[in-house]
XYZ file of N, CA and C in Angstrom:
753
model
N 1.265 -0.831 -0.010
C 0.220 -0.138 0.698
C 1.067 1.341 0.271
N 0.758 2.228 -0.945
C 0.978 3.306 -0.773
C 1.120 3.777 0.346
N 1.579 5.111 0.976
C 2.056 5.722 2.149
C 1.293 6.388 2.193
N 0.989 7.223 3.172
C -0.641 7.865 3.196
C 0.073 9.585 2.899
N 1.381 10.219 2.531
C 1.341 11.408 2.108
C 1.984 10.814 0.827
N 2.080 9.753 0.081
C 2.049 9.604 -1.622
C 0.419 9.707 -2.192
N -0.740 9.119 -1.801
C -1.940 9.295 -1.322
C -2.200 10.158 -1.688
N -2.352 11.156 -0.598
C -1.980 12.751 -0.816
C -1.657 13.313 -1.863
N -0.266 12.849 -1.862
C 0.064 13.870 -3.177
C 0.908 14.901 -3.232
N 1.480 15.034 -1.559
C 2.714 16.024 -1.117
C 4.087 15.722 -0.286
N 4.548 16.583 0.816
C 5.423 15.610 1.406
C 4.310 16.009 2.645
N 4.727 15.879 3.728
C 4.556 16.407 4.906
C 5.655 15.861 5.848
N 5.377 17.000 6.439
C 6.576 17.382 7.737
C 5.791 17.560 8.824
N 5.959 18.985 9.805
C 5.570 19.152 11.301
C 4.012 19.312 10.934
N 3.205 19.036 10.358
C 2.339 18.570 10.427
C 1.975 17.690 10.597
N 2.987 16.111 11.020
C 2.340 15.237 10.998
C 2.250 15.062 12.852
N 2.416 16.273 13.200
C 2.081 16.521 14.381
C 1.607 16.848 15.090
N 1.350 17.077 16.825
C 0.779 17.915 17.349
C -0.909 18.020 16.982
N -2.013 19.435 17.370
C -3.063 19.104 17.141
C -3.806 18.387 15.675
N -2.328 19.491 14.459
C -2.329 19.311 13.138
C -3.068 17.579 12.345
N -2.027 17.005 12.996
C -1.388 15.262 13.200
C -2.923 14.582 14.050
N -2.961 15.263 15.236
C -4.182 14.185 15.679
C -6.115 14.594 14.917
N -6.047 16.236 14.102
C -6.934 15.752 13.325
C -6.944 14.704 12.127
N -5.328 15.151 11.366
C -5.615 14.368 10.067
C -5.866 12.755 10.920
N -5.286 12.315 11.864
C -5.414 11.336 12.190
C -6.827 10.879 12.702
N -7.701 11.958 13.288
C -8.664 11.246 13.424
C -9.572 11.083 11.446
N -9.107 11.796 10.690
C -10.264 11.728 9.799
C -9.826 10.575 8.998
N -8.288 10.029 8.947
C -7.448 8.515 8.498
C -8.624 7.727 9.236
N -8.198 7.212 10.652
C -8.896 6.651 10.823
C -10.569 6.194 10.931
N -11.531 7.307 10.732
C -12.324 7.800 10.444
C -13.612 7.928 9.685
N -12.802 8.704 8.295
C -13.035 8.656 7.607
C -12.901 8.599 5.783
N -11.340 8.333 5.982
C -10.749 7.740 4.663
C -9.873 6.652 4.487
N -10.910 6.070 3.837
C -11.152 4.277 3.683
C -10.098 3.855 2.834
N -9.426 3.129 3.362
C -7.909 2.351 3.180
C -7.187 2.241 4.247
N -6.940 4.071 5.147
C -6.070 3.699 5.374
C -5.924 3.508 6.780
N -5.368 3.597 8.539
C -5.669 3.543 8.974
C -4.504 4.753 10.337
N -4.801 4.642 11.584
C -4.209 5.681 12.149
C -2.322 4.788 12.219
N -2.235 4.063 11.830
C -1.188 3.235 11.766
C 0.007 4.022 10.757
N -0.942 4.637 9.777
C 0.186 4.332 8.015
C 0.558 6.016 8.561
N -0.540 6.726 9.608
C 0.407 8.100 9.882
C 1.215 8.019 11.026
N 1.286 7.100 12.039
C 2.043 6.918 12.794
C 3.119 6.524 12.448
N 3.612 5.165 11.279
C 4.451 5.064 10.349
C 5.356 6.633 10.317
N 4.415 7.407 9.381
C 4.853 8.294 8.994
C 5.732 9.544 9.882
N 4.801 9.304 10.878
C 4.743 9.882 11.821
C 6.705 9.814 12.086
N 6.924 8.708 12.957
C 8.321 8.139 13.101
C 8.855 8.405 11.737
N 8.842 7.772 10.442
C 10.293 7.837 9.637
C 10.592 10.067 10.119
N 9.306 11.144 10.346
C 9.037 12.475 10.090
C 10.575 13.152 11.262
N 10.192 11.907 12.444
C 10.925 11.871 13.679
C 12.610 11.786 13.358
N 12.370 10.898 12.901
C 14.489 10.596 12.482
C 15.205 11.691 11.398
N 13.956 11.625 10.803
C 14.897 13.128 10.098
C 14.892 14.747 10.699
N 14.232 14.730 11.886
C 14.148 15.943 13.287
C 16.030 15.386 13.278
N 16.099 14.427 13.537
C 17.192 13.879 14.221
C 17.943 14.034 13.268
N 18.409 13.561 12.280
C 19.441 13.818 11.623
C 19.825 15.338 11.022
N 18.287 16.049 11.379
C 18.720 17.395 10.817
C 18.600 18.741 11.920
N 18.869 19.182 11.783
C 18.748 20.451 12.880
C 17.659 21.407 12.300
N 17.103 21.271 10.878
C 15.915 22.075 10.520
C 15.092 21.285 9.596
N 13.876 20.705 9.515
C 13.266 20.169 8.283
C 12.440 21.491 7.453
N 12.832 21.491 6.605
C 11.816 22.228 6.040
C 10.286 22.299 5.847
N 9.514 23.449 5.708
C 8.293 23.367 5.406
C 8.324 22.790 4.460
N 7.076 21.780 4.531
C 6.763 21.042 2.574
C 5.439 21.709 2.116
N 4.990 21.988 0.855
C 3.704 22.095 0.645
C 2.274 21.930 0.908
N 3.027 20.491 2.010
C 1.596 19.749 2.272
C 1.432 20.330 3.567
N 2.457 20.646 4.497
C 2.275 21.276 5.762
C 1.527 22.861 5.294
N 1.795 23.248 4.708
C 0.714 24.356 3.873
C -0.339 24.158 4.267
N -0.171 22.866 3.432
C -2.208 22.237 2.352
C -2.842 21.437 4.117
N -2.254 21.010 5.434
C -3.052 20.929 5.459
C -3.322 21.739 6.839
N -2.435 22.862 6.903
C -2.416 24.142 7.657
C -4.022 24.859 7.643
N -3.864 25.235 6.402
C -4.631 25.194 5.439
C -6.035 24.482 5.281
N -5.867 23.330 5.309
C -6.991 22.092 5.817
C -7.886 22.086 6.841
N -7.073 22.465 7.551
C -7.505 22.174 9.416
C -8.178 23.397 9.755
N -7.829 24.745 9.492
C -8.359 26.451 9.605
C -9.529 26.403 8.944
N -9.491 25.920 7.736
C -10.579 26.261 7.033
C -11.612 25.318 7.775
N -11.725 24.053 8.607
C -12.886 23.445 8.948
C -13.623 24.091 10.005
N -12.186 25.042 10.990
C -12.323 25.880 11.868
C -13.358 26.540 11.821
N -13.559 27.838 10.557
C -14.387 28.874 9.910
C -15.395 28.383 9.759
N -15.709 27.337 8.576
C -16.409 26.602 8.106
C -17.474 26.295 9.318
N -17.140 26.034 10.361
C -18.352 25.742 11.590
C -17.888 26.289 12.037
N -17.949 27.989 12.131
C -18.577 29.178 13.295
C -19.338 29.989 13.757
N -20.281 29.402 12.501
C -21.193 30.062 12.825
C -22.282 29.008 12.145
N -22.079 27.785 12.836
C -23.070 27.123 13.346
C -23.538 25.958 12.250
N -23.094 26.122 11.607
C -23.838 24.908 9.981
C -22.565 25.291 9.187
N -21.931 24.092 7.953
C -21.663 24.452 6.939
C -21.884 24.008 6.143
N -22.791 25.403 5.315
C -22.907 25.977 3.940
C -22.035 24.980 2.589
N -23.062 24.654 1.795
C -22.582 23.888 0.305
C -21.797 24.801 -0.104
N -21.843 25.548 -0.114
C -21.427 26.645 -0.923
C -19.881 27.451 -0.588
N -19.987 27.000 0.909
C -18.435 26.831 1.571
C -17.808 25.643 1.267
N -17.816 25.330 0.875
C -17.287 23.335 0.764
C -17.506 23.011 -0.507
N -18.109 23.628 -1.669
C -17.527 23.409 -3.148
C -16.826 24.301 -3.686
N -16.533 26.280 -2.336
C -15.249 27.097 -2.723
C -13.975 26.593 -2.080
N -13.869 25.433 -0.983
C -13.223 24.721 -0.561
C -12.492 24.018 -1.691
N -13.609 23.329 -1.684
C -12.959 21.660 -2.889
C -12.248 22.609 -4.009
N -12.906 24.215 -4.912
C -12.442 24.328 -6.049
C -11.438 24.882 -6.423
N -11.006 25.168 -5.226
C -9.585 25.942 -4.275
C -8.856 24.902 -4.183
N -8.760 23.851 -3.968
C -7.901 22.718 -4.375
C -7.656 22.043 -5.250
N -9.178 21.979 -6.329
C -9.070 21.777 -7.012
C -7.765 22.954 -8.357
N -7.953 23.820 -8.158
C -6.796 25.089 -8.919
C -5.756 24.564 -8.450
N -5.388 24.284 -6.931
C -3.698 24.373 -5.962
C -3.641 23.342 -7.023
N -4.393 22.000 -6.746
C -3.461 20.809 -6.796
C -3.343 19.527 -7.757
N -5.310 19.897 -8.063
C -5.004 19.640 -9.449
C -6.155 17.973 -9.036
N -6.555 17.343 -9.813
C -7.632 16.774 -9.729
C -7.631 15.452 -8.445
N -6.833 14.929 -8.591
C -6.251 13.366 -8.236
C -6.065 13.641 -6.373
N -5.155 14.851 -6.132
C -4.285 15.120 -5.207
C -5.310 16.470 -4.569
N -6.575 17.132 -5.291
C -7.880 17.977 -4.228
C -9.151 16.650 -4.112
N -9.143 15.319 -4.725
C -10.042 14.784 -4.286
C -9.517 14.215 -3.165
N -8.843 13.360 -2.683
C -7.830 12.817 -2.283
C -7.823 14.018 -1.172
N -7.149 15.458 -0.833
C -7.515 16.156 0.436
C -8.979 16.734 1.029
N -9.518 17.028 -0.275
C -11.410 16.800 0.144
C -11.791 16.289 0.918
N -11.520 15.107 0.920
C -11.915 13.971 1.228
C -11.210 13.381 3.194
N -9.762 13.968 2.804
C -9.528 14.008 4.294
C -10.459 16.169 5.172
N -10.341 16.267 4.249
C -10.825 17.505 4.786
C -13.017 17.264 5.539
N -13.657 16.274 4.426
C -14.696 16.062 5.079
C -14.306 15.028 6.859
N -13.790 14.794 6.495
C -13.635 14.165 7.905
C -12.557 15.564 9.001
N -12.414 15.869 8.708
C -11.671 16.771 9.576
C -12.634 17.042 10.736
N -13.545 18.653 9.456
C -14.649 18.879 10.229
C -15.504 18.672 11.120
N -15.477 16.521 10.740
C -16.213 15.808 11.798
C -15.795 16.344 13.033
N -14.460 16.959 13.143
C -13.806 17.215 14.336
C -13.893 18.107 15.479
N -14.339 18.025 16.834
C -13.757 19.423 17.393
C -12.269 19.699 17.481
N -11.560 21.070 16.837
C -10.414 21.312 17.357
C -10.107 22.989 17.376
N -9.307 22.638 19.108
C -8.334 23.880 19.323
C -7.784 24.781 17.933
N -8.613 25.896 17.856
C -7.723 26.684 17.135
C -6.365 27.770 17.294
N -6.657 27.912 19.230
C -5.315 28.245 19.909
C -4.142 27.246 19.610
N -4.274 25.930 19.601
C -3.254 24.397 19.695
C -3.270 24.680 17.890
N -3.630 24.777 17.273
C -3.764 24.827 15.842
C -2.206 25.945 15.446
N -2.761 27.300 15.652
C -1.910 27.413 15.251
C -0.719 28.017 15.882
N -0.468 27.439 17.079
C 0.577 27.388 18.141
C 1.800 26.907 17.146
N 0.987 25.828 16.872
C 2.001 24.506 15.877
C 2.229 25.003 14.565
N 1.451 26.382 14.397
C 2.127 26.380 12.312
C 2.451 27.775 12.628
N 2.096 28.215 13.528
C 3.337 30.091 13.759
C 5.109 29.669 14.078
N 4.366 28.163 15.211
C 6.161 27.890 14.895
C 6.930 26.363 14.441
N 6.754 27.034 12.391
C 6.635 25.979 11.347
C 6.925 26.924 10.464
N 6.168 28.220 10.547
C 5.444 29.364 9.364
C 6.111 30.300 9.222
N 6.539 30.666 8.155
C 6.746 32.537 7.971
C 5.911 33.288 8.313
N 6.129 34.240 8.182
C 4.404 35.576 8.591
C 4.412 35.306 6.828
N 5.164 35.100 5.706
C 4.202 35.257 4.620
C 3.081 34.342 4.633
N 3.557 33.164 4.704
C 2.634 31.180 5.270
C 1.624 32.195 5.843
N 1.748 32.847 6.960
C 0.294 32.890 8.043
C -0.404 34.221 7.757
N 0.282 34.864 6.480
C -0.616 36.151 5.945
C -1.003 35.424 4.972
N -0.514 34.722 3.833
C -1.506 33.234 3.098
C -2.452 32.643 3.397
N -2.656 32.202 4.242
C -3.347 31.060 5.244
C -5.000 32.196 5.691
N -4.593 33.228 5.627
C -5.899 34.376 6.730
C -6.285 34.897 5.375
N -5.693 34.966 3.936
C -6.506 35.334 3.097
C -7.251 34.846 2.584
N -6.908 32.579 2.188
C -7.826 32.346 1.829
C -9.317 31.699 3.160
N -8.917 32.351 4.152
C -10.207 31.775 5.130
C -11.003 32.764 4.705
N -10.342 34.242 4.647
C -11.570 35.051 4.270
C -11.816 34.460 2.422
N -11.158 34.501 1.625
C -11.844 33.618 0.237
C -13.364 32.614 1.287
N -13.349 31.727 1.924
C -13.881 30.868 2.149
C -14.905 32.104 2.588
N -15.371 32.494 4.413
C -16.000 32.786 5.066
C -17.389 34.128 3.676
N -15.945 34.229 2.333
C -17.310 35.329 1.930
C -17.650 34.454 0.398
N -17.513 33.184 0.793
C -18.200 32.276 -0.373
C -19.545 31.586 -0.499
N -20.333 31.861 0.656
C -21.934 31.958 0.737
C -21.865 33.365 0.155
N -21.509 34.188 0.156
C -21.836 35.783 -0.712
C -22.095 36.136 0.835
N -21.966 36.235 1.848
C -22.120 37.081 3.108
C -21.232 36.328 4.584
N -20.137 37.411 4.739
C -19.101 36.998 5.692
C -20.214 36.854 7.273
N -20.427 36.011 8.434
C -21.458 36.314 8.624
C -20.406 37.043 10.471
N -21.009 37.179 11.623
C -19.829 38.727 12.366
C -19.063 37.146 12.775
N -20.134 36.504 13.466
C -19.982 34.946 14.352
C -18.027 34.568 12.868
N -18.021 34.203 12.103
C -17.336 34.037 10.768
C -16.283 35.025 10.914
N -16.015 36.239 10.814
C -15.025 37.258 11.294
C -14.232 37.478 12.639
N -15.261 37.791 13.616
C -14.585 37.014 14.708
C -13.373 35.695 15.323
N -13.552 35.336 14.539
C -12.922 33.591 14.036
C -11.911 33.850 13.887
N -11.765 34.900 12.479
C -10.975 34.817 11.899
C -9.748 36.038 12.849
N -10.439 36.793 13.105
C -9.652 38.061 14.351
C -8.858 36.709 14.830
N -10.162 35.733 15.367
C -8.866 35.044 16.827
C -7.829 34.207 16.614
N -7.912 33.762 15.009
C -7.122 32.608 14.396
C -6.085 33.485 13.917
N -6.022 34.562 13.335
C -5.053 35.669 13.744
C -4.090 36.564 14.060
N -5.354 36.411 15.869
C -4.309 36.224 16.892
C -3.247 35.835 17.015
N -3.887 34.453 17.676
C -3.393 33.397 17.313
C -1.813 32.879 16.592
N -1.530 33.563 15.416
C -1.040 33.400 14.092
C -0.027 34.623 14.589
N -0.676 35.686 15.559
C 0.347 36.863 15.560
C 0.716 37.485 14.411
N -0.645 37.536 13.671
C -1.134 38.616 13.185
C -1.861 39.976 13.048
N -0.933 41.023 13.292
C -1.892 42.276 13.399
C -2.481 43.147 13.668
N -3.150 43.670 14.057
C -4.771 44.296 12.951
C -4.214 45.189 12.206
N -3.475 45.452 11.794
C -3.629 46.353 10.660
C -3.199 45.424 9.113
N -2.225 44.068 9.142
C -2.630 43.118 8.145
C -3.550 42.739 7.929
N -4.390 42.320 9.079
C -5.692 41.530 9.481
C -7.034 42.591 9.129
N -6.639 43.925 8.646
C -7.357 44.772 8.579
C -7.241 44.988 6.767
N -6.495 44.353 6.327
C -5.610 44.734 5.955
C -6.506 43.531 4.860
N -5.500 42.441 5.197
C -6.929 41.084 4.086
C -8.560 40.967 4.333
N -9.009 41.403 4.948
C -9.808 41.874 5.145
C -10.887 42.403 3.923
N -10.053 43.847 3.975
C -10.292 45.361 3.207
C -10.484 43.730 1.498
N -9.875 43.400 1.380
C -9.593 42.612 0.106
C -10.869 41.789 -0.149
N -12.219 41.577 0.419
C -13.439 40.676 0.155
C -14.471 42.032 0.661
N -14.030 42.721 0.029
C -15.051 43.949 0.673
C -15.587 45.115 0.444
N -16.655 45.976 -0.570
C -16.239 47.029 -0.833
C -17.612 48.335 -0.567
N -15.919 48.868 0.197
C -15.863 50.054 0.444
C -14.834 51.335 0.589
N -15.703 52.485 0.508
C -15.140 53.692 -0.150
C -14.112 54.053 0.582
N -13.444 53.480 1.346
C -12.114 53.282 1.747
C -11.110 52.043 2.137
N -11.357 51.477 1.609
C -10.780 50.359 1.279
C -9.243 49.742 0.134
N -9.539 51.401 -0.745
C -8.275 51.529 -0.760
C -7.075 51.448 0.452
N -7.219 52.425 1.413
C -6.556 52.742 2.212
C -6.642 51.854 3.285
N -7.220 50.763 3.503
C -7.051 49.850 4.215
C -6.148 48.715 4.055
N -6.292 48.542 2.487
C -5.113 47.251 1.918
C -4.014 47.924 2.409
N -4.161 49.116 1.690
C -2.737 50.028 1.895
C -1.960 49.975 3.106
N -2.790 49.906 3.993
C -2.597 50.409 5.642
C -2.360 51.563 6.291
N -3.126 52.716 5.448
C -3.145 54.223 5.834
C -4.393 54.403 5.991
N -4.244 55.864 5.901
C -5.754 56.490 6.702
C -5.611 57.362 5.166
N -6.768 57.911 4.579
C -7.278 58.843 4.059
C -6.930 59.667 4.189
N -6.517 60.537 5.178
C -5.688 61.429 5.380
C -4.248 61.633 4.732
N -3.960 60.095 4.216
C -2.591 59.977 4.257
C -1.882 60.940 2.917
N -0.916 61.296 3.145
C -0.030 62.736 1.848
C 0.147 61.361 0.707
N 0.795 62.646 -0.623
C 1.233 61.793 -2.087
C 1.461 60.888 -1.407
N 3.223 61.582 -1.049
C 4.280 60.349 -0.409
C 4.651 59.280 0.530
N 3.164 59.571 1.084
C 3.049 58.334 1.767
C 2.261 56.986 1.088
N 1.170 57.935 0.696
C 0.803 56.593 -0.283
C 1.669 55.972 -0.782
N 2.191 56.518 -1.485
C 3.155 55.410 -2.624
C 4.603 54.569 -1.665
N 4.442 55.119 -0.270
C 5.680 54.802 0.762
C 4.712 53.972 1.078
N 3.870 53.935 1.201
C 2.627 52.316 2.388
C 3.026 51.281 0.704
N 2.447 51.505 -0.697
C 2.555 50.626 -2.175
C 3.814 49.799 -1.636
N 4.707 51.338 -1.336
C 6.042 50.045 -1.992
C 6.641 49.033 -0.952
N 5.893 49.598 -0.048
C 6.075 48.524 1.752
C 5.046 47.388 1.478
N 3.919 47.659 1.064
C 3.302 46.499 1.264
C 3.188 45.425 -0.025
N 3.967 46.030 -1.464
C 4.801 45.121 -2.886
C 5.366 44.011 -1.862
N 6.369 44.282 -1.470
C 7.784 44.107 -1.254
C 6.868 43.070 0.204
N 5.811 42.972 1.013
C 5.377 42.207 2.349
C 4.926 41.123 1.563
N 3.445 41.199 0.547
C 2.827 40.584 -0.182
C 3.710 40.260 -1.071
N 4.922 40.292 -2.295
C 5.002 39.536 -2.512
C 5.166 37.729 -3.515
N 4.554 37.163 -4.301
C 4.576 36.223 -4.871
C 5.973 35.410 -3.977
N 7.395 36.340 -4.485
C 8.205 36.027 -4.270
C 8.413 35.096 -3.042
N 8.133 35.358 -1.870
C 7.643 35.141 -0.611
C 7.631 33.648 -0.086
N 6.673 33.291 -0.678
C 5.878 31.880 -0.544
C 6.210 30.656 -1.842
N 8.135 31.470 -2.429
C 8.464 29.944 -3.027
C 8.818 28.456 -2.948
N 8.883 28.938 -1.238
C 9.464 27.776 -0.755
C 8.098 26.764 -0.836
N 6.685 27.079 -0.811
C 5.389 26.809 -0.522
C 4.614 25.844 -1.878
N 5.825 26.643 -3.225
C 5.272 25.097 -4.675
C 4.581 26.096 -4.783
N 4.539 25.746 -6.096
C 3.790 26.526 -7.715
C 2.238 26.704 -7.011
N 2.014 25.454 -6.668
C 0.595 25.248 -6.592
C -0.477 26.105 -5.154
N 0.930 27.556 -4.258
C 0.002 28.056 -3.747
C 0.400 29.333 -3.924
N 1.202 29.228 -5.550
C 1.005 31.236 -5.947
C 0.899 31.966 -6.434
N -1.171 31.122 -6.929
C -2.067 31.315 -7.664
C -2.330 32.653 -6.235
N -2.925 31.457 -4.954
C -3.176 32.773 -4.158
C -2.970 34.234 -3.660
N -1.182 33.537 -3.895
C -0.477 34.885 -3.496
C -1.010 36.379 -4.314
N -0.430 35.251 -5.790
C -0.824 36.814 -6.954
C -2.080 37.183 -6.471
N -3.350 36.968 -6.201
C -4.360 37.366 -6.300
C -4.061 38.193 -5.545
N -3.798 38.437 -4.196
C -3.714 39.147 -2.520
C -2.587 40.151 -3.257
N -1.867 39.856 -4.127
C -0.966 41.472 -4.855
C -1.103 41.637 -5.343
N -2.675 41.244 -6.045
C -3.241 42.486 -7.344
C -3.747 43.241 -6.488
N -4.900 42.759 -5.405
C -5.448 43.377 -4.573
C -4.974 44.956 -4.218
N -2.909 44.788 -3.726
C -2.447 45.682 -3.537
C -2.192 47.018 -4.560
N -2.064 46.500 -5.599
C -1.988 46.884 -7.147
C -2.961 47.449 -7.744
N -4.762 47.325 -7.419
C -5.935 47.435 -8.145
C -6.079 48.846 -6.614
N -5.839 49.201 -5.170
C -5.329 49.494 -4.252
C -5.125 50.605 -4.651
N -4.172 50.722 -5.215
C -2.284 51.530 -5.177
C -3.565 52.598 -6.561
N -3.863 51.625 -7.685
C -4.191 52.150 -8.875
C -5.978 52.661 -8.424
N -6.014 52.544 -7.728
C -7.308 53.474 -7.677
C -7.660 54.535 -7.030
N -6.533 54.943 -5.815
C -5.851 56.152 -4.901
C -5.605 56.830 -5.515
N -4.609 56.523 -7.237
C -3.971 57.342 -8.282
C -4.658 57.915 -9.128
N -6.200 57.094 -8.660
C -7.206 57.448 -9.850
C -8.007 59.081 -9.041
N -8.522 58.533 -8.083
C -8.714 59.267 -7.381
C -7.934 60.768 -7.115
N -6.487 60.860 -6.433
C -6.034 61.713 -6.305
C -5.180 62.638 -7.814
N -5.771 61.295 -8.822
C -4.775 62.469 -10.379
C -3.287 62.253 -10.091
N -2.953 61.388 -9.521
C -1.644 61.164 -9.631
C -0.847 60.538 -11.360
């Protein structure tokens, strides 16, 4: 039998352990045919051996995928129901990022994880110990996309995402910037650039350069090409916001 990570179609590292690993184990044991928790335990042992041989084991593409999957399950349940449009959004995102075979495996696992109660705080502690700030911002961007998938972001969903952002050590300015990318409001372009509407033209240009550096897709190269599309969408939101302000001000 092929091992679990080969079935998924991606390498896994730190997410084989901790609360994320426990959620994966629950889904495998209860909802994924052909696998048991023994399969996961075998891979966990292999990862631990790698850790002993190396001072650092890089975050794998699969680690981002599993983190995304677990956090998405928390947000989807935050308003007390699991909406089909949100599930469809997750599935469509998996398809666009991973292709049909890997997406089907990931979504099968996701449907199992959704059925488990998971501590957002414990999951986020595990993520922030292993992921860069840029990767954590990308996770947040995806979570807002899920919340918006049913065309209405509830207050409970926003509260849950905000709580996750705090646990991931994402500050309020970054949170409001990404949140503004999913709303239509007169001052959203300024929020996206993390400045006030009263900012001078020079401050606008400086903020734009800062945000371009912060959100450049190159910062996510280590996570694999499959995760760059979301990074490009976030980057495009920065460009669109800047162009809107320039047009308003005649720059």
